[in-house]
Coordinates of C-alpha atoms in Angstrom, one line a residue:
X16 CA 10.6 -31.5 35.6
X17 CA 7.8 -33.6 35.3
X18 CA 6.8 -32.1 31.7
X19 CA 10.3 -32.0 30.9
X20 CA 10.6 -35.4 31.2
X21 CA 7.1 -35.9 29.2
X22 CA 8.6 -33.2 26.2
X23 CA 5.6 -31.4 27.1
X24 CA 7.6 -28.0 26.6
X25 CA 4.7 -25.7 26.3
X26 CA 3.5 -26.7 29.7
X27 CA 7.0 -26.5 30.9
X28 CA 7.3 -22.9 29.7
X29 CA 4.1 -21.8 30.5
X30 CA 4.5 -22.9 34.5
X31 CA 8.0 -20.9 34.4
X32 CA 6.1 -17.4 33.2
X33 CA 3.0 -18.4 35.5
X34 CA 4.5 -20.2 38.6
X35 CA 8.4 -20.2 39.4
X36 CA 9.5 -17.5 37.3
X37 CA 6.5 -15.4 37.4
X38 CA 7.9 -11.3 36.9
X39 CA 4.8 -9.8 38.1
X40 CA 4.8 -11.6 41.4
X41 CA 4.9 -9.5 44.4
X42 CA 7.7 -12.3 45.5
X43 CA 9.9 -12.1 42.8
X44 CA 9.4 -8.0 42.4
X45 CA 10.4 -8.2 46.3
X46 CA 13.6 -11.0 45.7
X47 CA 14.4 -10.8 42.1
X48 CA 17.6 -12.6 42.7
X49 CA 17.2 -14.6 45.1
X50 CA 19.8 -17.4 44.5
X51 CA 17.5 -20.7 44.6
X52 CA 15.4 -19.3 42.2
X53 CA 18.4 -17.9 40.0
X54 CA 19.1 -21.0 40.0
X55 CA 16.1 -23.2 39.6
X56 CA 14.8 -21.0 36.4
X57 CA 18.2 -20.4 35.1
X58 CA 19.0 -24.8 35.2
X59 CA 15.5 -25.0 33.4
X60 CA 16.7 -22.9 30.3
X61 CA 19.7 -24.3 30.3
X62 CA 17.8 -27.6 29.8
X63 CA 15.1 -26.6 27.0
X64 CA 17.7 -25.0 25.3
X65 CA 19.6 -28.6 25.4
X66 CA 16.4 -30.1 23.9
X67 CA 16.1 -27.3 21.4
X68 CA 13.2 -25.5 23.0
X69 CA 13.1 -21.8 21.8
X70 CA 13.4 -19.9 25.2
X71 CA 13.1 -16.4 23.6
X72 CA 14.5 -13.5 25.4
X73 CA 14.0 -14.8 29.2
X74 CA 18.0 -15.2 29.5
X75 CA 18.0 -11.2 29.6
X76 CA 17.0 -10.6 32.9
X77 CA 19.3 -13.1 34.6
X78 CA 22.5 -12.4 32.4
X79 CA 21.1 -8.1 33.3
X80 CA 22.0 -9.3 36.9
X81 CA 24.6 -11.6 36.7
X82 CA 26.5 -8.5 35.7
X83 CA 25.2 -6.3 38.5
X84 CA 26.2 -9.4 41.2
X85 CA 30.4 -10.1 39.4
X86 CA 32.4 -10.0 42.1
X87 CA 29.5 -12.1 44.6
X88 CA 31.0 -15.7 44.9
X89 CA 29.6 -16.5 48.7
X90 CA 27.1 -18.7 47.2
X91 CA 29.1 -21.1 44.8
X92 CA 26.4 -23.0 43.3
X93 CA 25.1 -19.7 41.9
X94 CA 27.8 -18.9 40.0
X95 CA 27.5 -21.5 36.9
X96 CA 24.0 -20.6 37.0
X97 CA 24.6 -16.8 36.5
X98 CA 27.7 -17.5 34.1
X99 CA 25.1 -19.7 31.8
X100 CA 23.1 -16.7 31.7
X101 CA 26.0 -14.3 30.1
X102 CA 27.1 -16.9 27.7
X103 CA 23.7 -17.2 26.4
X104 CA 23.3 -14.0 25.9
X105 CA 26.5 -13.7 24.2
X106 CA 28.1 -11.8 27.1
X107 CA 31.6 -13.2 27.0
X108 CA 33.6 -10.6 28.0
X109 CA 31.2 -10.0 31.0
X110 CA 31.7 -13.8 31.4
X111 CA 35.5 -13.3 31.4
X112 CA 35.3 -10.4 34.3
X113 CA 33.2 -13.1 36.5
X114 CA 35.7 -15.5 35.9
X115 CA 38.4 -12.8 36.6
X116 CA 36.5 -11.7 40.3
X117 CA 36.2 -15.6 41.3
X118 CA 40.3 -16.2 40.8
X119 CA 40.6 -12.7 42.6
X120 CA 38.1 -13.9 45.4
X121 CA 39.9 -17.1 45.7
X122 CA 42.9 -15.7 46.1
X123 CA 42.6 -13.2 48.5
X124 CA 40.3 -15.4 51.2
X125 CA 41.1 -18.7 53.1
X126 CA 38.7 -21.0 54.1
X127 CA 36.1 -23.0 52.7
X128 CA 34.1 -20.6 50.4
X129 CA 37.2 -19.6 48.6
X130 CA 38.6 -23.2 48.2
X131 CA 35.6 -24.5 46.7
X132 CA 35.4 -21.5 44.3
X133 CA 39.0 -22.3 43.5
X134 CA 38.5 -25.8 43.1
X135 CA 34.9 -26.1 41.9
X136 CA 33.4 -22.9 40.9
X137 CA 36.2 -21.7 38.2
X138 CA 36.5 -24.7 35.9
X139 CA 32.8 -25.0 35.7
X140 CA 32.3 -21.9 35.2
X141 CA 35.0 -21.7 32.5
X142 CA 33.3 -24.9 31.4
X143 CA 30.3 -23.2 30.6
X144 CA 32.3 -20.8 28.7
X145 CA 33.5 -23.2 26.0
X146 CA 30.8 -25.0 25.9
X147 CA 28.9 -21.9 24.7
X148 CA 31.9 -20.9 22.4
X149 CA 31.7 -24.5 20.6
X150 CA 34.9 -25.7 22.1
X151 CA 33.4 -29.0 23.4
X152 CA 36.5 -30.8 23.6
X153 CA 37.9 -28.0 26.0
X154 CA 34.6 -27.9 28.3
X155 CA 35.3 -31.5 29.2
X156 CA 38.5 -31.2 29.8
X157 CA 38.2 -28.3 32.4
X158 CA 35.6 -29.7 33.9
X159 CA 36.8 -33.2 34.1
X160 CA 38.8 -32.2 37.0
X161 CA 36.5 -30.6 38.8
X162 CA 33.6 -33.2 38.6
X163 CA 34.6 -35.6 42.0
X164 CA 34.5 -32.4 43.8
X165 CA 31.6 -30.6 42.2
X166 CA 28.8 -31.3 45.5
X167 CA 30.4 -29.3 47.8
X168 CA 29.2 -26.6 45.7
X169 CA 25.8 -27.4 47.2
X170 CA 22.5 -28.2 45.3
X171 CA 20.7 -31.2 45.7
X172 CA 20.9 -34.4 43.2
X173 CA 18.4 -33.2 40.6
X174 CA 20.5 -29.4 41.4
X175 CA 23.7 -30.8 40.2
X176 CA 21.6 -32.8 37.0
X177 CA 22.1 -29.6 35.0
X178 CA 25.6 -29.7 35.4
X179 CA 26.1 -33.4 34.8
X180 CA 24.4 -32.7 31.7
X181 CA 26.1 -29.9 30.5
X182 CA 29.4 -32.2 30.5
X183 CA 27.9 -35.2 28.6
X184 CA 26.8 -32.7 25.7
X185 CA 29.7 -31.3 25.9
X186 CA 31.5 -34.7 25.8
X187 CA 29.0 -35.9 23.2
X188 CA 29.4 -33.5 21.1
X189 CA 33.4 -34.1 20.8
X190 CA 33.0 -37.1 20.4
X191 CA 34.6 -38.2 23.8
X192 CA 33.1 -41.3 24.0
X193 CA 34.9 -42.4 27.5
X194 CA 33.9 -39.4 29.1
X195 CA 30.2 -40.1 27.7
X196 CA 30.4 -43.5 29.1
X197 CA 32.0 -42.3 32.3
X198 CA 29.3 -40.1 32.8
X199 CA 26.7 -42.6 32.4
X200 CA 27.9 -44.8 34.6
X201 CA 28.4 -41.9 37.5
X202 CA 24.8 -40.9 37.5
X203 CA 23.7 -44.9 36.9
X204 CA 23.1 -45.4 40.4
X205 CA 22.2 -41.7 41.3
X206 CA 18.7 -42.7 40.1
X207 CA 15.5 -44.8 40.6
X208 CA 15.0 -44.7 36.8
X209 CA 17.8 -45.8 34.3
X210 CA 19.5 -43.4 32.3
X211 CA 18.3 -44.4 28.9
X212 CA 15.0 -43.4 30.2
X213 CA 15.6 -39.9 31.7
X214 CA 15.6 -36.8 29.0
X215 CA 18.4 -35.7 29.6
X216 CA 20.7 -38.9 29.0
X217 CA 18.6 -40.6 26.4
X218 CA 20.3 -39.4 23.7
X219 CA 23.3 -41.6 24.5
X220 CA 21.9 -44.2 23.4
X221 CA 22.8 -42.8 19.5
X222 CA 26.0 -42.5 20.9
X223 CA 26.3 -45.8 22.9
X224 CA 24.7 -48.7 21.9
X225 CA 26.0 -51.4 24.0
X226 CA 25.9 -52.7 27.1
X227 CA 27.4 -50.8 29.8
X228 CA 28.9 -53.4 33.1
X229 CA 27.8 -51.8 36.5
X230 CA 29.3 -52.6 39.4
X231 CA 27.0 -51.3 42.6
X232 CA 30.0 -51.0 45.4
X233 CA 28.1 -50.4 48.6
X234 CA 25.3 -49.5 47.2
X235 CA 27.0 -46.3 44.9
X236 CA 27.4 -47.0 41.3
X237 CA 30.7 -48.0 39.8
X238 CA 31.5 -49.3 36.6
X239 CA 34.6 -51.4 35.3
X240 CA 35.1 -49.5 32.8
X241 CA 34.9 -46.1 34.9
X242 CA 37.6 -47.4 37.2
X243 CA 40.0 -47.9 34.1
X244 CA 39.6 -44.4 33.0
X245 CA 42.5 -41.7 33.2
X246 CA 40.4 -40.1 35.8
X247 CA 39.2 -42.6 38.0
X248 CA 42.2 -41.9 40.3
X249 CA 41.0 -38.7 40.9
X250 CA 37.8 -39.5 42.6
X251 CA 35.3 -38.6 39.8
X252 CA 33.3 -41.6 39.9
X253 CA 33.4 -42.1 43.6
X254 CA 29.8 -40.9 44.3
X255 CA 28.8 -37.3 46.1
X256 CA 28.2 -39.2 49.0
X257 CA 31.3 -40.7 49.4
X258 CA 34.2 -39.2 51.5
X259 CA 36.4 -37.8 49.3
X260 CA 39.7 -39.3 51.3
X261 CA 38.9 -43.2 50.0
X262 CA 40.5 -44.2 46.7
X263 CA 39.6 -46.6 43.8
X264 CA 41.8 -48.8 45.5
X265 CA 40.6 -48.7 48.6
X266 CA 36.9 -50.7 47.3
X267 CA 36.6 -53.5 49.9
X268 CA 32.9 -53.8 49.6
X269 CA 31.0 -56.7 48.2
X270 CA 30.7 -56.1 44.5
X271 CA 27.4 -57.0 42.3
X272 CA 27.4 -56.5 39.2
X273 CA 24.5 -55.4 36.9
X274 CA 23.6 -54.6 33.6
X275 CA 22.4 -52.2 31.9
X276 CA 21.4 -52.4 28.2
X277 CA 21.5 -49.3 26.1
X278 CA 19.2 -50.1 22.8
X279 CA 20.4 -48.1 19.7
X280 CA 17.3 -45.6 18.8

């Protein structure tokens, strides 16, 4: 992450064939799909590709056994992960079967695993779908949704980075400017360092050259404008922190308000 954030690429590449991704390791030969790492290599290619990084055929192996594990949902975080491997591969009707298995496992289980797969796991997933398929405008909108309730998927902030990204491309690349903004203005206070100078939000500032009104509720970030969006009533800006039974209208803290400027590049 480090090099990612310096666009030092090659280095970034050559520590995922050496070091976390390494084939000929008696550990990976031994766990070749173990989850965290499925999902710690798999979030990396998703975000070189993003920056335009050739990643060359090292989506194969994961989208090889993301078809051998359809049907697995016990681990929900996993799922977008293995579902970015089979649309980068192409693999859409293998991605449609997933898809298929998840509404079949959410539907025949109770409890918590199946709810968040329900709730979570299927529009991101289906997400990642469009997103791959150029339908930009349709990734946000299933996803949208789904974004409030998105950590109970598990994964850790920098974990659930890849998927914060994939809807501000997505809404970037439609041109959905309030989702773009909305976005911003969720992961504003997830951070030490400002989103205009993180990788994988600087590009908004093409996109957004303004300043953007902060409002830091409790120490969370919230934003005027995020509370005026269509969605805010849903929770989506609320923080993963926060507990998902308080409302917009339900902010009694002591507000400050920041700012932070967005420079046009």
């Amino acid at each position: 992450m480090y090099h990612l954030e310096r666009r030092e690429f090659d280095q970034v590449l050559a520590h995922y064939d050496g070091q976390f991704r390494n084939l000929g390791s008696a550990l990976t030969q031994a766990m070749p799909d173990l989850y965290i790492d499925v999902q710690n290599a798999a979030s990396m290619l998703f975000r070189l590709q993003r920056h335009g990084v050739d990643v060359g055929d090292r989506w194969t192996e994961f989208a090889d056994k993301a078809e051998a594990r359809i049907g697995d949902c016990l681990s929900a975080f996993t799922l977008p992960h293995w579902m970015m491997a089979l649309a980068a591969t192409g693999r859409f009707q293998a991605g449609a079967r997933m898809l298929d298995a998840m509404h079949d496992f959410a539907s025949r289980n109770a409890g918590t695993a199946a709810e968040i797969v329900r709730e979570s796991g299927i529009p991101v997933c289906q997400a990642v779908l469009a997103h791959a398929r150029g339908d930009h405008a349709g990734a946000v909108a299933l996803m949208r949704p789904a974004l409030g309730a998105m950590y109970r998927m598990g994964g850790s902030h920098a974990q659930q980075d890849v998927l914060e990204q994939l809807f501000l491309d997505a809404a970037m690349k439609a041109g959905l400017e309030d989702d773009v903004r909305m976005l911003l203005e969720r992961v504003a206070g997830q951070h030490p360092v400002p989103p205009e100078r993180r990788i994988g939000q600087a590009a908004y500032r093409r996109v957004l050259g303004e300043h953007i009104e902060v409002l830091l509720v409790g120490g969370e970030a919230q934003c005027a404008h995020a509370l005026a969006h269509p969605c805010a009533h849903e929770g989506l800006l609320l923080g993963r922190e926060r507990d998902a039974t308080r409302g917009v209208h339900d902010l009694a803290e002591p507000i400050e308000r920041r700012r932070i400027h967005l420079t046009r590049s």
